[in-house]
XYZ file of C-alpha atoms in Angstrom:
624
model
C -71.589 -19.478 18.122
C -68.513 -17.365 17.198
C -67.152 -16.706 13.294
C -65.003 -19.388 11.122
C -61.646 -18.796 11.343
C -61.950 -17.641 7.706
C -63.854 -14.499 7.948
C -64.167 -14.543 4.041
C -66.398 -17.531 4.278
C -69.794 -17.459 5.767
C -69.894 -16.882 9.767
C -69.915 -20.145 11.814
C -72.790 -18.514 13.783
C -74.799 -19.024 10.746
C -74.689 -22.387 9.862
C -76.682 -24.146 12.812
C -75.231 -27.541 12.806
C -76.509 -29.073 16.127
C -79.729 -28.915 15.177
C -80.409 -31.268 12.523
C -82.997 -33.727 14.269
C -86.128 -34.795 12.128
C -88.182 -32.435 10.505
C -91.722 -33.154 9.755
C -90.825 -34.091 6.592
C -88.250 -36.414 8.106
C -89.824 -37.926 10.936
C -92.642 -39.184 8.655
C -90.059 -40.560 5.885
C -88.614 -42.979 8.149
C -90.903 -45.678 7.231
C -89.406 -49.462 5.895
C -91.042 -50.660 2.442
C -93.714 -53.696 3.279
C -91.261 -56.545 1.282
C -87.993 -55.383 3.385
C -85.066 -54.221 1.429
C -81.091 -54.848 2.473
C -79.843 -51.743 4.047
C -77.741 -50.262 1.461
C -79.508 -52.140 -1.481
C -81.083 -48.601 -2.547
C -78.173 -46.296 -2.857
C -77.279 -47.186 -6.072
C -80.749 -45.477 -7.330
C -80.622 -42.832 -5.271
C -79.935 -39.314 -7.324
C -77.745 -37.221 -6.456
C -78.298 -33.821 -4.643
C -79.431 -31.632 -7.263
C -77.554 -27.728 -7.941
C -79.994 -25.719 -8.123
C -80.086 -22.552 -10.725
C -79.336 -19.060 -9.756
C -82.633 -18.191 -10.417
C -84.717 -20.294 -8.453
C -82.023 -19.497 -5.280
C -82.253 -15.772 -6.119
C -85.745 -15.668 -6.240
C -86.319 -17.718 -3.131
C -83.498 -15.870 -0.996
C -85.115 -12.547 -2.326
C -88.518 -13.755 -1.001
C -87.020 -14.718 2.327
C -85.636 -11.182 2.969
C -89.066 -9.534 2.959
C -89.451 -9.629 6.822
C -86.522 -8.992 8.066
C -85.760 -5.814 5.992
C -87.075 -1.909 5.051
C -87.561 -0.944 1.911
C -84.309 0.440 1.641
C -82.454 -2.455 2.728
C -84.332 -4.458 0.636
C -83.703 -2.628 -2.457
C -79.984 -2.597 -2.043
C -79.731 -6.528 -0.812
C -81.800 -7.216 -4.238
C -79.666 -5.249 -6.255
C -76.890 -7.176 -5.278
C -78.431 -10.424 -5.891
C -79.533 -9.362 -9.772
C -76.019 -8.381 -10.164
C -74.799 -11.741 -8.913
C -76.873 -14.109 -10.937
C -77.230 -11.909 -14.306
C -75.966 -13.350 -17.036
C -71.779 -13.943 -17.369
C -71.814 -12.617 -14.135
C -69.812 -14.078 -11.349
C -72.442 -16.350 -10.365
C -72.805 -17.887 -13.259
C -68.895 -18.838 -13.106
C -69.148 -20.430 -9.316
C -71.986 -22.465 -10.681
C -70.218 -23.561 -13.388
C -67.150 -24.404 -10.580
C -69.620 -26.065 -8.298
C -70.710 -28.382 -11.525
C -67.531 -29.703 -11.973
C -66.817 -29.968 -8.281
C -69.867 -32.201 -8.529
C -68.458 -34.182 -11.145
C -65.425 -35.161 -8.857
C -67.372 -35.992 -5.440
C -68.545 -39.116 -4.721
C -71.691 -38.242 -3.707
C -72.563 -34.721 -3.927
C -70.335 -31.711 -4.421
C -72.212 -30.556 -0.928
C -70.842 -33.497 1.427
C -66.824 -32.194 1.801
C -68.211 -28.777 2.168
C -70.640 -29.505 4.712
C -68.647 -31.250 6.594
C -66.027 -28.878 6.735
C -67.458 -25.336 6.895
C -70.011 -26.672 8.957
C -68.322 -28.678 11.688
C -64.723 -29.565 11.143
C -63.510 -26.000 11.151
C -65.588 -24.950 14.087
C -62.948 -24.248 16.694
C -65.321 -23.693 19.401
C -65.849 -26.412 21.797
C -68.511 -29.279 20.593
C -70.362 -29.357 23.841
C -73.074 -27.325 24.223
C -71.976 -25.907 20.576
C -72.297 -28.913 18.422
C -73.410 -31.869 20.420
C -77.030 -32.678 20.809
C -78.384 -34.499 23.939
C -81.694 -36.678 24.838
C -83.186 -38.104 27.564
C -84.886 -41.296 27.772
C -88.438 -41.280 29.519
C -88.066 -42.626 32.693
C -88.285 -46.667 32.911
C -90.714 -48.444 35.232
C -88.009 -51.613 35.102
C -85.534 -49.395 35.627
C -85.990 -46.878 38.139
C -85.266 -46.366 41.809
C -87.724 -43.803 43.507
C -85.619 -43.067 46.125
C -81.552 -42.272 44.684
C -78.758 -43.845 46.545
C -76.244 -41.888 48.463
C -73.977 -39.957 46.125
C -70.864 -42.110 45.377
C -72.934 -45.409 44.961
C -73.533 -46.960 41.809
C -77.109 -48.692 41.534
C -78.126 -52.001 40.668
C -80.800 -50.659 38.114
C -78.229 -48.685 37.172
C -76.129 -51.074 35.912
C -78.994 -53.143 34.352
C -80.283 -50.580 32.259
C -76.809 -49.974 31.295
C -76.228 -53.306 30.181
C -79.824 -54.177 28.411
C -79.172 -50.611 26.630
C -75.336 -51.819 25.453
C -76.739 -55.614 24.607
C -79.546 -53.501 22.125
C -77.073 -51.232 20.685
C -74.929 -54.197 19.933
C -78.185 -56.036 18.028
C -78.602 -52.809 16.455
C -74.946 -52.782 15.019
C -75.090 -56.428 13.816
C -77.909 -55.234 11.788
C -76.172 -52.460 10.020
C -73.356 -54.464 9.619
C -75.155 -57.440 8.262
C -77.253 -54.897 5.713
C -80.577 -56.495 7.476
C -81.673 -53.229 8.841
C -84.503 -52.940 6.670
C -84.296 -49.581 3.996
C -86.254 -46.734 4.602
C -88.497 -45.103 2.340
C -90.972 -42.053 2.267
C -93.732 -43.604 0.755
C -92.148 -45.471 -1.991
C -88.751 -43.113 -2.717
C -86.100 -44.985 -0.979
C -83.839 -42.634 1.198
C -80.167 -42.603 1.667
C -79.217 -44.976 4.553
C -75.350 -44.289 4.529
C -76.177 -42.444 7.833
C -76.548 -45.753 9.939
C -72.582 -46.847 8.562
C -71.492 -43.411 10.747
C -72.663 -43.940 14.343
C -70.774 -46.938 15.612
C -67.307 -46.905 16.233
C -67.632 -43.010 14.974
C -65.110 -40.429 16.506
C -63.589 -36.857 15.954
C -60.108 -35.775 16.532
C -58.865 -32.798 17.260
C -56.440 -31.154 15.135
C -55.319 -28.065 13.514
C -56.699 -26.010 11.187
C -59.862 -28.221 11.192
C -60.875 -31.847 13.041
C -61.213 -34.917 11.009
C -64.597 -37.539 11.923
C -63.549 -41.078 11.333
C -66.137 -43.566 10.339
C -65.802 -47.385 10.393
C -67.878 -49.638 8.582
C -68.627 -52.540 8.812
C -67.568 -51.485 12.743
C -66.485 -54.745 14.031
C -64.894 -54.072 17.088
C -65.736 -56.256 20.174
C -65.847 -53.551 22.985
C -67.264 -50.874 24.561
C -65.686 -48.088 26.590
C -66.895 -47.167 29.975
C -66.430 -44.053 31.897
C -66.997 -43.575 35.639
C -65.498 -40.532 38.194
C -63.501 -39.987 34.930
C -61.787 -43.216 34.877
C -61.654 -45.263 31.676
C -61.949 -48.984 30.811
C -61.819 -51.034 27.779
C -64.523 -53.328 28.048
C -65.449 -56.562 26.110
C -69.017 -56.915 25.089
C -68.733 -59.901 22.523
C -66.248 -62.797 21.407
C -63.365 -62.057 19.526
C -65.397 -63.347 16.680
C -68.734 -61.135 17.782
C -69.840 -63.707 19.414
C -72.890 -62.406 21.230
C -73.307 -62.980 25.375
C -76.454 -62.316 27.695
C -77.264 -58.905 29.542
C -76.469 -60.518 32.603
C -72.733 -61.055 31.034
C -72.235 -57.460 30.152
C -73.600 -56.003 33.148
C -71.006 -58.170 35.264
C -68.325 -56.347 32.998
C -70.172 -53.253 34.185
C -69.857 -54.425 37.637
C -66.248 -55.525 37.317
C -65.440 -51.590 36.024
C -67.181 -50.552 39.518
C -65.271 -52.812 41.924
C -62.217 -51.685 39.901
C -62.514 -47.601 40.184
C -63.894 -48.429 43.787
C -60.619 -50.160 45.046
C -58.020 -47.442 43.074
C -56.612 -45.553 45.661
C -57.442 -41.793 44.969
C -53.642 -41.262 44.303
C -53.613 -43.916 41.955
C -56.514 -42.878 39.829
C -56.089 -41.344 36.072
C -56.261 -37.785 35.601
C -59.434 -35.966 34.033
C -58.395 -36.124 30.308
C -62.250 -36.622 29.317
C -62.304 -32.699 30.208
C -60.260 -31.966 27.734
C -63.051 -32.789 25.337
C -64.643 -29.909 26.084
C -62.155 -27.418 25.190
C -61.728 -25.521 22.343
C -60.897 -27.740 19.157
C -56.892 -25.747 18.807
C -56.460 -25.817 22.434
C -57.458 -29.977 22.463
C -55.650 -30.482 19.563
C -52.706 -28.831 21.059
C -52.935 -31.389 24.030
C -53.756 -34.206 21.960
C -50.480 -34.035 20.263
C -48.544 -33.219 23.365
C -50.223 -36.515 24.714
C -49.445 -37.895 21.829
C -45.938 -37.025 22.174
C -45.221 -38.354 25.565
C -45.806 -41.838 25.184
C -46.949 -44.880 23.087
C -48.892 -46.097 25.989
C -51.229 -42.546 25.164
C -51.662 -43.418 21.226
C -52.799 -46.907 22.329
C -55.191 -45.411 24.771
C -56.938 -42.653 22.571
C -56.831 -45.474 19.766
C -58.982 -47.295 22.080
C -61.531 -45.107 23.482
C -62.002 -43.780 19.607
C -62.296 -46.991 18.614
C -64.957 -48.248 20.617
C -68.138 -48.946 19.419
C -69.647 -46.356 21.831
C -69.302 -44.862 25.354
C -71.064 -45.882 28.650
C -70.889 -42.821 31.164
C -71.735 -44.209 34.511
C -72.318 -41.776 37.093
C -72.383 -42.067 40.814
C -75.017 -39.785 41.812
C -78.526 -38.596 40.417
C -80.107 -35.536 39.400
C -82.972 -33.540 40.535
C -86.115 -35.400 39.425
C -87.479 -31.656 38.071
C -86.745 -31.862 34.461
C -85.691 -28.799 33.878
C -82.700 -29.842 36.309
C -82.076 -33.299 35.075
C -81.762 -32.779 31.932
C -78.470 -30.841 32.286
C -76.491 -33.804 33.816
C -76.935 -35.035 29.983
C -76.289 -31.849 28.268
C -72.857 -31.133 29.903
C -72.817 -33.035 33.410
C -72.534 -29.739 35.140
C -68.872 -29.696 34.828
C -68.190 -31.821 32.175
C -66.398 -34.952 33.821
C -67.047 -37.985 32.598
C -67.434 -37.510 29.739
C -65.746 -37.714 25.875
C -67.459 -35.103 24.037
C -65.611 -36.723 20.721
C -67.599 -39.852 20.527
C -70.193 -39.664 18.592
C -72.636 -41.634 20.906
C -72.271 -41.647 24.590
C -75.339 -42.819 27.029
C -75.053 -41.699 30.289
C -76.693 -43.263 33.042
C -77.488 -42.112 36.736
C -77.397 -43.971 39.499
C -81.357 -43.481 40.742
C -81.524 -45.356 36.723
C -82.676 -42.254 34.299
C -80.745 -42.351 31.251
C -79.755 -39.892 28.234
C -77.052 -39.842 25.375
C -75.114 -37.165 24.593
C -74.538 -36.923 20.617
C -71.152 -35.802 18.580
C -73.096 -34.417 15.493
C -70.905 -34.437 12.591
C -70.940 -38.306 11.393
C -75.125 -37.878 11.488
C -78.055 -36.202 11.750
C -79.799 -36.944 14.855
C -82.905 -38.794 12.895
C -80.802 -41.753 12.276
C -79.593 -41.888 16.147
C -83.112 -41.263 16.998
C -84.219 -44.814 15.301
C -81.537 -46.191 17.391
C -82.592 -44.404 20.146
C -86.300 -45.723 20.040
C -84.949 -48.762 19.656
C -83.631 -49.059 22.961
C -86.797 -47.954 24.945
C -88.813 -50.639 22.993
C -86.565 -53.330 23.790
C -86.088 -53.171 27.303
C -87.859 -56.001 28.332
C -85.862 -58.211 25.329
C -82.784 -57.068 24.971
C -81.096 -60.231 25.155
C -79.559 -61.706 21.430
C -81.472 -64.247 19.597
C -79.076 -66.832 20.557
C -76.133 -65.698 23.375
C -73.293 -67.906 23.592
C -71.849 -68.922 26.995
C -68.405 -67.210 25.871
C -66.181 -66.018 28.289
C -65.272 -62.178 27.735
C -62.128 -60.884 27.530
C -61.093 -58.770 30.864
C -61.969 -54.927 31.537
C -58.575 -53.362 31.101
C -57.794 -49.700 32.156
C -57.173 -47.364 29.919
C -54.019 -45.099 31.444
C -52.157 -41.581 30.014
C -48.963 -40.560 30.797
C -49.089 -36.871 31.528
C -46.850 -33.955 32.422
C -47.121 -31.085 34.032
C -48.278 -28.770 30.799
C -51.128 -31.867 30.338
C -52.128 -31.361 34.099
C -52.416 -27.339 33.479
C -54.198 -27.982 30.612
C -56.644 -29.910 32.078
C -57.586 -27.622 34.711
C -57.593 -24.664 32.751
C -60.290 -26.636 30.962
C -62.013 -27.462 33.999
C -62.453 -23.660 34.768
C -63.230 -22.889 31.004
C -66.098 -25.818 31.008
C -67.570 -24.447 34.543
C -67.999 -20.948 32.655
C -69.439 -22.353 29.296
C -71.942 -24.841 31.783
C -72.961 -21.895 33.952
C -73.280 -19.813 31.054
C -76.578 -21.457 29.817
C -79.775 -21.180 30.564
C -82.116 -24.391 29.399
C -85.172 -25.323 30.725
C -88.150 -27.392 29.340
C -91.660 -27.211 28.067
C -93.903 -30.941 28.562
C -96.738 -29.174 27.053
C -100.586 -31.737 27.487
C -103.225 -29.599 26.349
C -103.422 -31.148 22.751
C -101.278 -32.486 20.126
C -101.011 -33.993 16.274
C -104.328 -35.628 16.643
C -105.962 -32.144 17.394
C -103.843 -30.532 14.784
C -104.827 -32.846 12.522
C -108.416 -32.962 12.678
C -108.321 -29.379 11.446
C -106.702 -29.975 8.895
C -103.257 -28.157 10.109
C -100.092 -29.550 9.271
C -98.190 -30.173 12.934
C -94.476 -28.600 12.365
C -95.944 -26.025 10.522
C -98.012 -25.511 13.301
C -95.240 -25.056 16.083
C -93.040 -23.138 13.867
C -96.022 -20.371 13.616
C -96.535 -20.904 17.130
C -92.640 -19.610 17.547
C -92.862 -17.128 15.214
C -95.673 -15.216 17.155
C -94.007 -16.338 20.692
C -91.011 -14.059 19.314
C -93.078 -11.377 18.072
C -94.536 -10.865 21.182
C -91.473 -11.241 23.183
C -89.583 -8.890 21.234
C -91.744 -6.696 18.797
C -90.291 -7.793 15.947
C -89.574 -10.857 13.430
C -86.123 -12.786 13.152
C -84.764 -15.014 10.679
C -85.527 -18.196 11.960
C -83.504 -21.924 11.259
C -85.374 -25.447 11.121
C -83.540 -28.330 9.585
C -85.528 -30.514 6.643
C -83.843 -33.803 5.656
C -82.255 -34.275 1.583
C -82.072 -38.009 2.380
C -83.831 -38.515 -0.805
C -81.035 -38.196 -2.543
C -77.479 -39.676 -2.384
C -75.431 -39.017 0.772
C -78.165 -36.141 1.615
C -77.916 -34.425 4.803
C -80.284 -31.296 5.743
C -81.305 -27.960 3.872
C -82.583 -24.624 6.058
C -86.001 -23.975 5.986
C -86.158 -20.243 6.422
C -89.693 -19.971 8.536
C -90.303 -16.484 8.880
C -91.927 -15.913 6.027
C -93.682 -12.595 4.970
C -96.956 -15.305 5.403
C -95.813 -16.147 9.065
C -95.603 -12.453 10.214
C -99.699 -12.021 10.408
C -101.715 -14.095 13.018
C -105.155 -13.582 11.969
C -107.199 -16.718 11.304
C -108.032 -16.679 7.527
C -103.673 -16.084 7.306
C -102.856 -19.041 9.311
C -103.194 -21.315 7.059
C -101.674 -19.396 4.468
C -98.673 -19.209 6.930
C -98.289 -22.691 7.325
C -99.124 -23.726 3.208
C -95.670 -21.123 2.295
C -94.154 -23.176 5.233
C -94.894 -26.196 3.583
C -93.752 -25.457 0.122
C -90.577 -24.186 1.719
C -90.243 -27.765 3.321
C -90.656 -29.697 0.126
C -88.617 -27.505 -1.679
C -85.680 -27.785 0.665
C -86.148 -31.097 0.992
C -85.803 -31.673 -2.696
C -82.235 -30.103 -2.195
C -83.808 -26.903 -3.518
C -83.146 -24.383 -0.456
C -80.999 -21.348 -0.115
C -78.646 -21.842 2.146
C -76.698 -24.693 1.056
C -76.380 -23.757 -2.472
C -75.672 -19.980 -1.519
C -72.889 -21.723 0.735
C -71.591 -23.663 -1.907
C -71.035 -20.704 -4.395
C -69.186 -19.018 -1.808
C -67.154 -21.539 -1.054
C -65.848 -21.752 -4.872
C -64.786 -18.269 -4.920
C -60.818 -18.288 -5.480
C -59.315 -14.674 -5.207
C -59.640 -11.949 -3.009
C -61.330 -9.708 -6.109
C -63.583 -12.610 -6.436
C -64.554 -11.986 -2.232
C -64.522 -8.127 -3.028
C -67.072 -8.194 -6.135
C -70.001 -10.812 -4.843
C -71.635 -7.828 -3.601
C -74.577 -10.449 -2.691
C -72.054 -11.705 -0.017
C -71.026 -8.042 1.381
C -74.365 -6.952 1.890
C -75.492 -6.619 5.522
C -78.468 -8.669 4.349
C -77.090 -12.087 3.603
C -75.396 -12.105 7.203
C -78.949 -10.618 8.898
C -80.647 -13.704 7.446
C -78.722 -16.426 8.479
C -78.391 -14.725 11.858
C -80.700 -17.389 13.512
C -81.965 -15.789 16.653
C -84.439 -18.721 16.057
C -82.611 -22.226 15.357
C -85.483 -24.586 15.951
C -85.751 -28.779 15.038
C -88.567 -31.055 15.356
C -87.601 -34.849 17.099
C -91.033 -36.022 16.895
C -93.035 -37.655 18.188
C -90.908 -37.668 21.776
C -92.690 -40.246 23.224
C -89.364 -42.607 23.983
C -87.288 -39.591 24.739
C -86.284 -36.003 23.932
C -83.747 -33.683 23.375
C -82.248 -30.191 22.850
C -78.731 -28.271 21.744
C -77.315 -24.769 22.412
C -78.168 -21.642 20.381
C -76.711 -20.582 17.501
C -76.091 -17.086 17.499
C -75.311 -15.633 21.580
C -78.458 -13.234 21.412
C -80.213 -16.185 20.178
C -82.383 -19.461 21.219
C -81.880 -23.231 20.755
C -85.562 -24.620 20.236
C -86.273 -28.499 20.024
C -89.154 -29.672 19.873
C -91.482 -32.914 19.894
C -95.136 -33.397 18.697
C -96.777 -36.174 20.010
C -100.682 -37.584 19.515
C -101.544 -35.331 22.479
C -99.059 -33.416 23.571
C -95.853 -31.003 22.770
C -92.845 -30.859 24.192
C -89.856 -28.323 24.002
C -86.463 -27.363 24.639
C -85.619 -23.580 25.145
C -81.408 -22.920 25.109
C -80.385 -19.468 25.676
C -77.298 -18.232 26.772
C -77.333 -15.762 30.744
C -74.411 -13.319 29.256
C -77.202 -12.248 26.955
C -79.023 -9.228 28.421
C -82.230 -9.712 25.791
C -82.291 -13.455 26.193
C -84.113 -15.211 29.141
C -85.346 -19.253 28.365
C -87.646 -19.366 31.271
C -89.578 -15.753 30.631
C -89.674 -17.031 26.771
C -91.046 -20.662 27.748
C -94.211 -18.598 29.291
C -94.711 -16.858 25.868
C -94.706 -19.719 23.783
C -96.844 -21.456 26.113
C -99.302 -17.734 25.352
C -98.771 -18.755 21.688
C -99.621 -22.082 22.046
C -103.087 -21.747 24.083
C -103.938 -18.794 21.716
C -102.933 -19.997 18.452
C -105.212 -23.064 19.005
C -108.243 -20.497 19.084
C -108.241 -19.268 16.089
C -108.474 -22.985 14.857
C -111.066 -24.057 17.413
C-alpha cells in the first residue's frame, strides 16, 4: 500500500489494516462463560485500553530494532528514542496530550485514531487493499460436481444462498436481542461491541477521508442482492421482523433471477458496483455526482447501504483448483458484482461454493469469523425457531440515473480494476502433514510455531530478516481492536533446536504484552498523531529516523484465522515488495494464504509457497 495523504503522519503502507483476523491469543479467547451472559452485559467492567509509558514503548521498540539494523543504525535510531522519551522532553508532552485525549473519548483515546489513520484516510481502493475474503469449505448439501453452463444460475445455488441469508438473519436477532451469549478468555470478559458493527454496516466515500456507518440495533427487513451487476432490494422478514422459512427467501432469490433474466440487455442498469473498487477520491467524486443527478440515486445508495448485507449471485463457477477459485472471492476477476463498501458480502457460484468478501473497518475479522462458522454449522437447520407464513414484500430494483461523466467513470474503473486484479499474485497452501495436536504434544505453542516457520521461509528466500506484522486482539479491554506483534525478534533470527523455543517464548511474551494494549505500534502512532506544529514534526527525531519507517515496513504482514476448518481466508500485502500471509492451524493440518503483488521483481507467491512448505517439513525436525 501507498503513503497517507499526510506524509507527516506515519505511511499508510505501515499500518496493515486488512489483516486483523484472530491471533492465537484471539482465536482461543472466543469462548462463552458456562452460566451465559447478555451480549453487552460486560462492557460496563471492561477497562479501558491502557497508555502505556514511554519507557516500556522505548524499551520494547529499541528491542525490536535489533534485527533489522547495523550497529550504526542502531546507535543513531536509539539515540533518537532516549532523546524522545527523556525527561520534559517532547514525549513526555504528547503523552500528557494523549491522556487528556483519553479523558474525552468514549472508549479509548485509540478508537478515532484508528479508525482514521488506519482506514478512513486510505485513499487507495479497499479491494484487494483493505478487504479481507474467505471461502467456505465446500458443502456436500450444496454442491453440484458438474457446473452448469455459464449464464445459468443453479438450484443449489440458490439454496445455499438462502439457508446462508435465513442464518445470518438468526444471527442478527441475536445481537439485537443481547442473547448472543458474552465471550470471555477464561474468565475476563471481552469487548463484544464488535458484533453491533457487521449488520447493516457500510462505508462511504468521501473527501478527505470515508466515514463507516454502524446501525444498531440493525432492524432493517431486507437484504440486497447482486447478479450480472444488477441490484434488488429484497425482503427477507415482515415489516415487523417477522421471520419466514428458507424456502420463502430462496423464492425471493428466484424472483431476482427471473427478473435480471427477462431485462432486455438495453434495459439493464449500468455497472455502478465497479465503482467500488476505485480509488476512495475518485468514488467519492462519482458518488456525489450521482448524488447530484437525481433523488431516485440517494434513495438507491440509501438502500443498498442500508441493507443488512449483500448476496452476490454469480452465473458461472470457478476452477475447482483452489488456488483459482479463490480469486472469484477476492476480487471476481474484474470486480463486477460486487459492492466493495459493504461490510459483508457472500458470494455464491453457481456449481454452489461460497465465500464472503469483508469491508474491514467496522471489525476485525474474528467477530465475522464466529458468524462465519456459524453458517457452515447450520446448514442442515437454518430454518427460524418458529417461521411465520407472512407474505414478503416484493423484490424491487434498485435503478441510477447516470450521465455521460458517470458512464466514463465507470469504465475507467473497469480498466483500473482489471490492472489492480491482474496485478496479484495469490495462491494457496492446504498443508496435511501435521497440525496443533502435533505441536502440542511437544510442548510448542502453534502461532508461535508458524510465525518461526515464516521467519526462516524468508530467510532462506531472501538472505536476510524483515520486520514482520501479525495482529493480536485488545478485546480485553473497552472498544479494543488489535496491537502489532513485531515477530522478528533477535530470538527468531537463529534456527537451531535448543533456540526454538526460546524463539517462540519472546514471541509469546510479545503476544501477551500486546494484547494487554502494551505494544509499540499503536501507542508510537498515537504520540505522533498528537504532534501540533511543524517544529513539533521537525524535532521527534525518533520519527525522522530511517529506522522507525524500516520497522513498520512489513514485507511480512501475517494473521492467524484458526482453526480453518469451516473456511479460510487471505488479504493483499502491505507494502508492494511485500507478502500478505493468512494462515489457519487446524488439529492436523495448516493452511495458508500467500498475496504478493507481479510488478514486484523480488516477490513471487508461488516460488515462496515452496519455501515455507521447506520450513515447515524442516522446522518439525528439530522438534521430532
Amino acid at each position: 500500500m501507498s503513503s497517507w495523504a499526510r506524509p507527516q503522519l506515519v505511511s499508510r503502507a505501515r499500518v496493515p489494516v486488512a489483516r486483523c483476523y484472530s491471533s492465537a491469543a484471539t482465536a482461543s479467547q472466543s469462548n462463552a462463560t458456562p452460566a451465559a451472559v447478555r451480549s453487552f452485559d460486560n462492557q460496563h467492567k471492561l477497562p479501558r485500553l491502557p497508555i502505556p509509558s514511554l519507557a516500556e514503548t522505548a524499551a520494547r521498540y529499541k528491542k525490536s530494532l535489533l534485527p533489522i539494523l547495523n550497529a550504526s543504525e542502531l546507535a543513531r535510531a536509539e539515540k533518537a528514542v532516549d532523546e524522545f522519551v527523556r525527561p520534559g522532553g517532547l514525549g513526555e508532552t504528547l503523552q500528557g496530550r494523549l491522556h487528556e485525549m483519553d479523558r474525552t473519548e468514549k472508549n479509548s483515546w485509540l478508537e478515532t485514531i484508528w479508525l482514521n489513520k488506519g482506514y478512513l484516510e486510505w485513499r487507495e481502493p479497499s479491494m484487494i487493499n483493505v478487504n479481507w475474503w474467505a471461502q467456505f469449505k465446500d458443502s456436500p448439501q450444496f454442491n453440484l460436481d458438474q457446473a452448469p453452463a455459464r449464464g445459468v444460475v443453479s438450484d443449489v445455488q440458490i439454496q445455499r444462498a438462502a439457508n446462508y441469508a435465513s442464518s445470518l438473519l438468526s444471527f442478527n436477532d441475536l445481537v439485537n436481542s443481547q442473547t448472543l451469549p458474552a465471550e470471555y478468555q477464561k474468565t475476563t470478559p471481552l469487548c463484544m461491541n464488535q458484533y453491533k458493527n457487521q449488520f447493516g454496516a457500510y462505508r462511504v466515500a468521501e473527501m478527505p477521508r470515508d466515514r463507516i456507518v454502524t446501525t444498531w440495533p440493525t432492524t432493517a427487513n431486507y437484504i440486497t442482492v447482486m447478479m450480472r451487476d444488477q441490484i434488488f432490494k429484497v425482503p427477507v422478514t415482515g415489516p415487523q421482523g417477522e421471520r419466514v422459512s428458507v424456502k420463502a427467501i430462496e423464492q425471493q432469490l428466484r424472483n431476482v433471477v427471473e427478473a435480471v433474466n427477462n431485462t432486455p440487455a438495453q434495459e439493464q442498469q449500468p455497472a455502478v458496483g465497479v465503482l467500488t473498487s476505485e480509488n476512495r477520491d475518485t468514488w467519492a467524486k462519482a458518488r456525489q455526482t450521482l448524488l447530484g443527478l437525481s433523488p431516485l440515486n440517494h434513495a438507491s445508495l440509501a438502500s443498498i447501504d442500508q441493507s443488512l448485507f449483500m448476496i452476490c449471485l454469480d452465473d458461472y463457477s470457478s476452477d475447482r483448483d483452489i488456488d483459482v477459485s479463490h480469486h472469484n472471492i477476492f476480487h471476481a476477476g474484474n470486480a463486477h458484482n460486487r459492492w466493495f463498501d459493504k461490510s459483508m458480502q457472500f458470494i455464491f457460484e453457481s456449481n454452489g461454493r461460497a465465500g464472503i468478501n469483508g469491508e474491514h473497518t467496522p471489525a476485525d475479522a474474528v467477530i465475522p469469523g464466529r458468524i462465519l462458522d456459524e453458517l457452515v454449522r447450520n446448514e442442515k437447520n437454518a430454518d427460524p425457531a418458529h417461521p411465520t407464513h407472512i407474505q414478503l414484500g416484493g423484490i424491487e430494483a434498485i435503478k441510477f440515473v447516470v450521465n455521460d461523466e458517470i458512464k466514463e467513470t465507470i469504465k475507467q474503473a473497469e480498466v483500473n480494476a482489471k490492472k489492480m486484479i491482474d496485478n496479484v499474485d495469490s495462491c494457496l497452501i492446504h498443508f496435511n502433514e501435521y497440525g496443533s495436536n502435533f505441536l502440542k504434544s511437544v510442548k510448542c505453542s502453534p502461532d508461535a510455531y508458524v510465525q518461526m516457520v515464516l521467519q526462516l521461509a524468508y530467510y532462506r528466500h531472501y538472505g536476510t530478516w524483515t520486520p514482520t506484522y501479525e495482529s493480536a486482539s485488545t478485546r480485553l479491554f473497552l472498544g479494543g481492536r488489535t496491537e502489532t506483534v513485531r515477530s522478528c525478534s533477535v530470538d527468531s533470527t537463529t534456527e537451531k533446536q535448543r533456540l526454538l523455543q526460546k524463539a517462540i517464548q519472546t514471541h509469546l511474551e510479545y503476544m501477551m504484552a500486546a494484547s494487554a494494549g502494551k505494544g509499540v505500534d499503536r501507542h508510537l502512532l498515537g504520540l505522533r498523531s498528537m504532534m501540533q506544529t511543524p517544529e513539533e514534526q521537525k524535532s521527534a527525531l525518533i520519527f525522522q529516523d530511517p529506522s522507525y519507517i524500516q520497522s513498520m515496513y512489513f514485507r511480512l504482514s501475517s494473521s492467524n484465522m484458526s482453526p480453518g476448518d469451516n473456511f479460510w481466508g487471505g488479504f493483499g500485502p502491505v507494502v508492494p515488495e511485500g507478502y500478505g500471509i493468512n494462515y489457519a492451524i487446524g488439529k492436523e493440518n495448516i493452511k495458508f494464504s500467500i498475496s504478493s503483488l507481479r510488478s514486484c521483481k523480488e516477490t513471487n507467491s508461488k516460488e515462496f509457497r515452496e519455501t515455507i512448505l521447506g520450513a515447515l517439513r524442516d522446522m518439525k525436525k528439530t522438534l521430532a
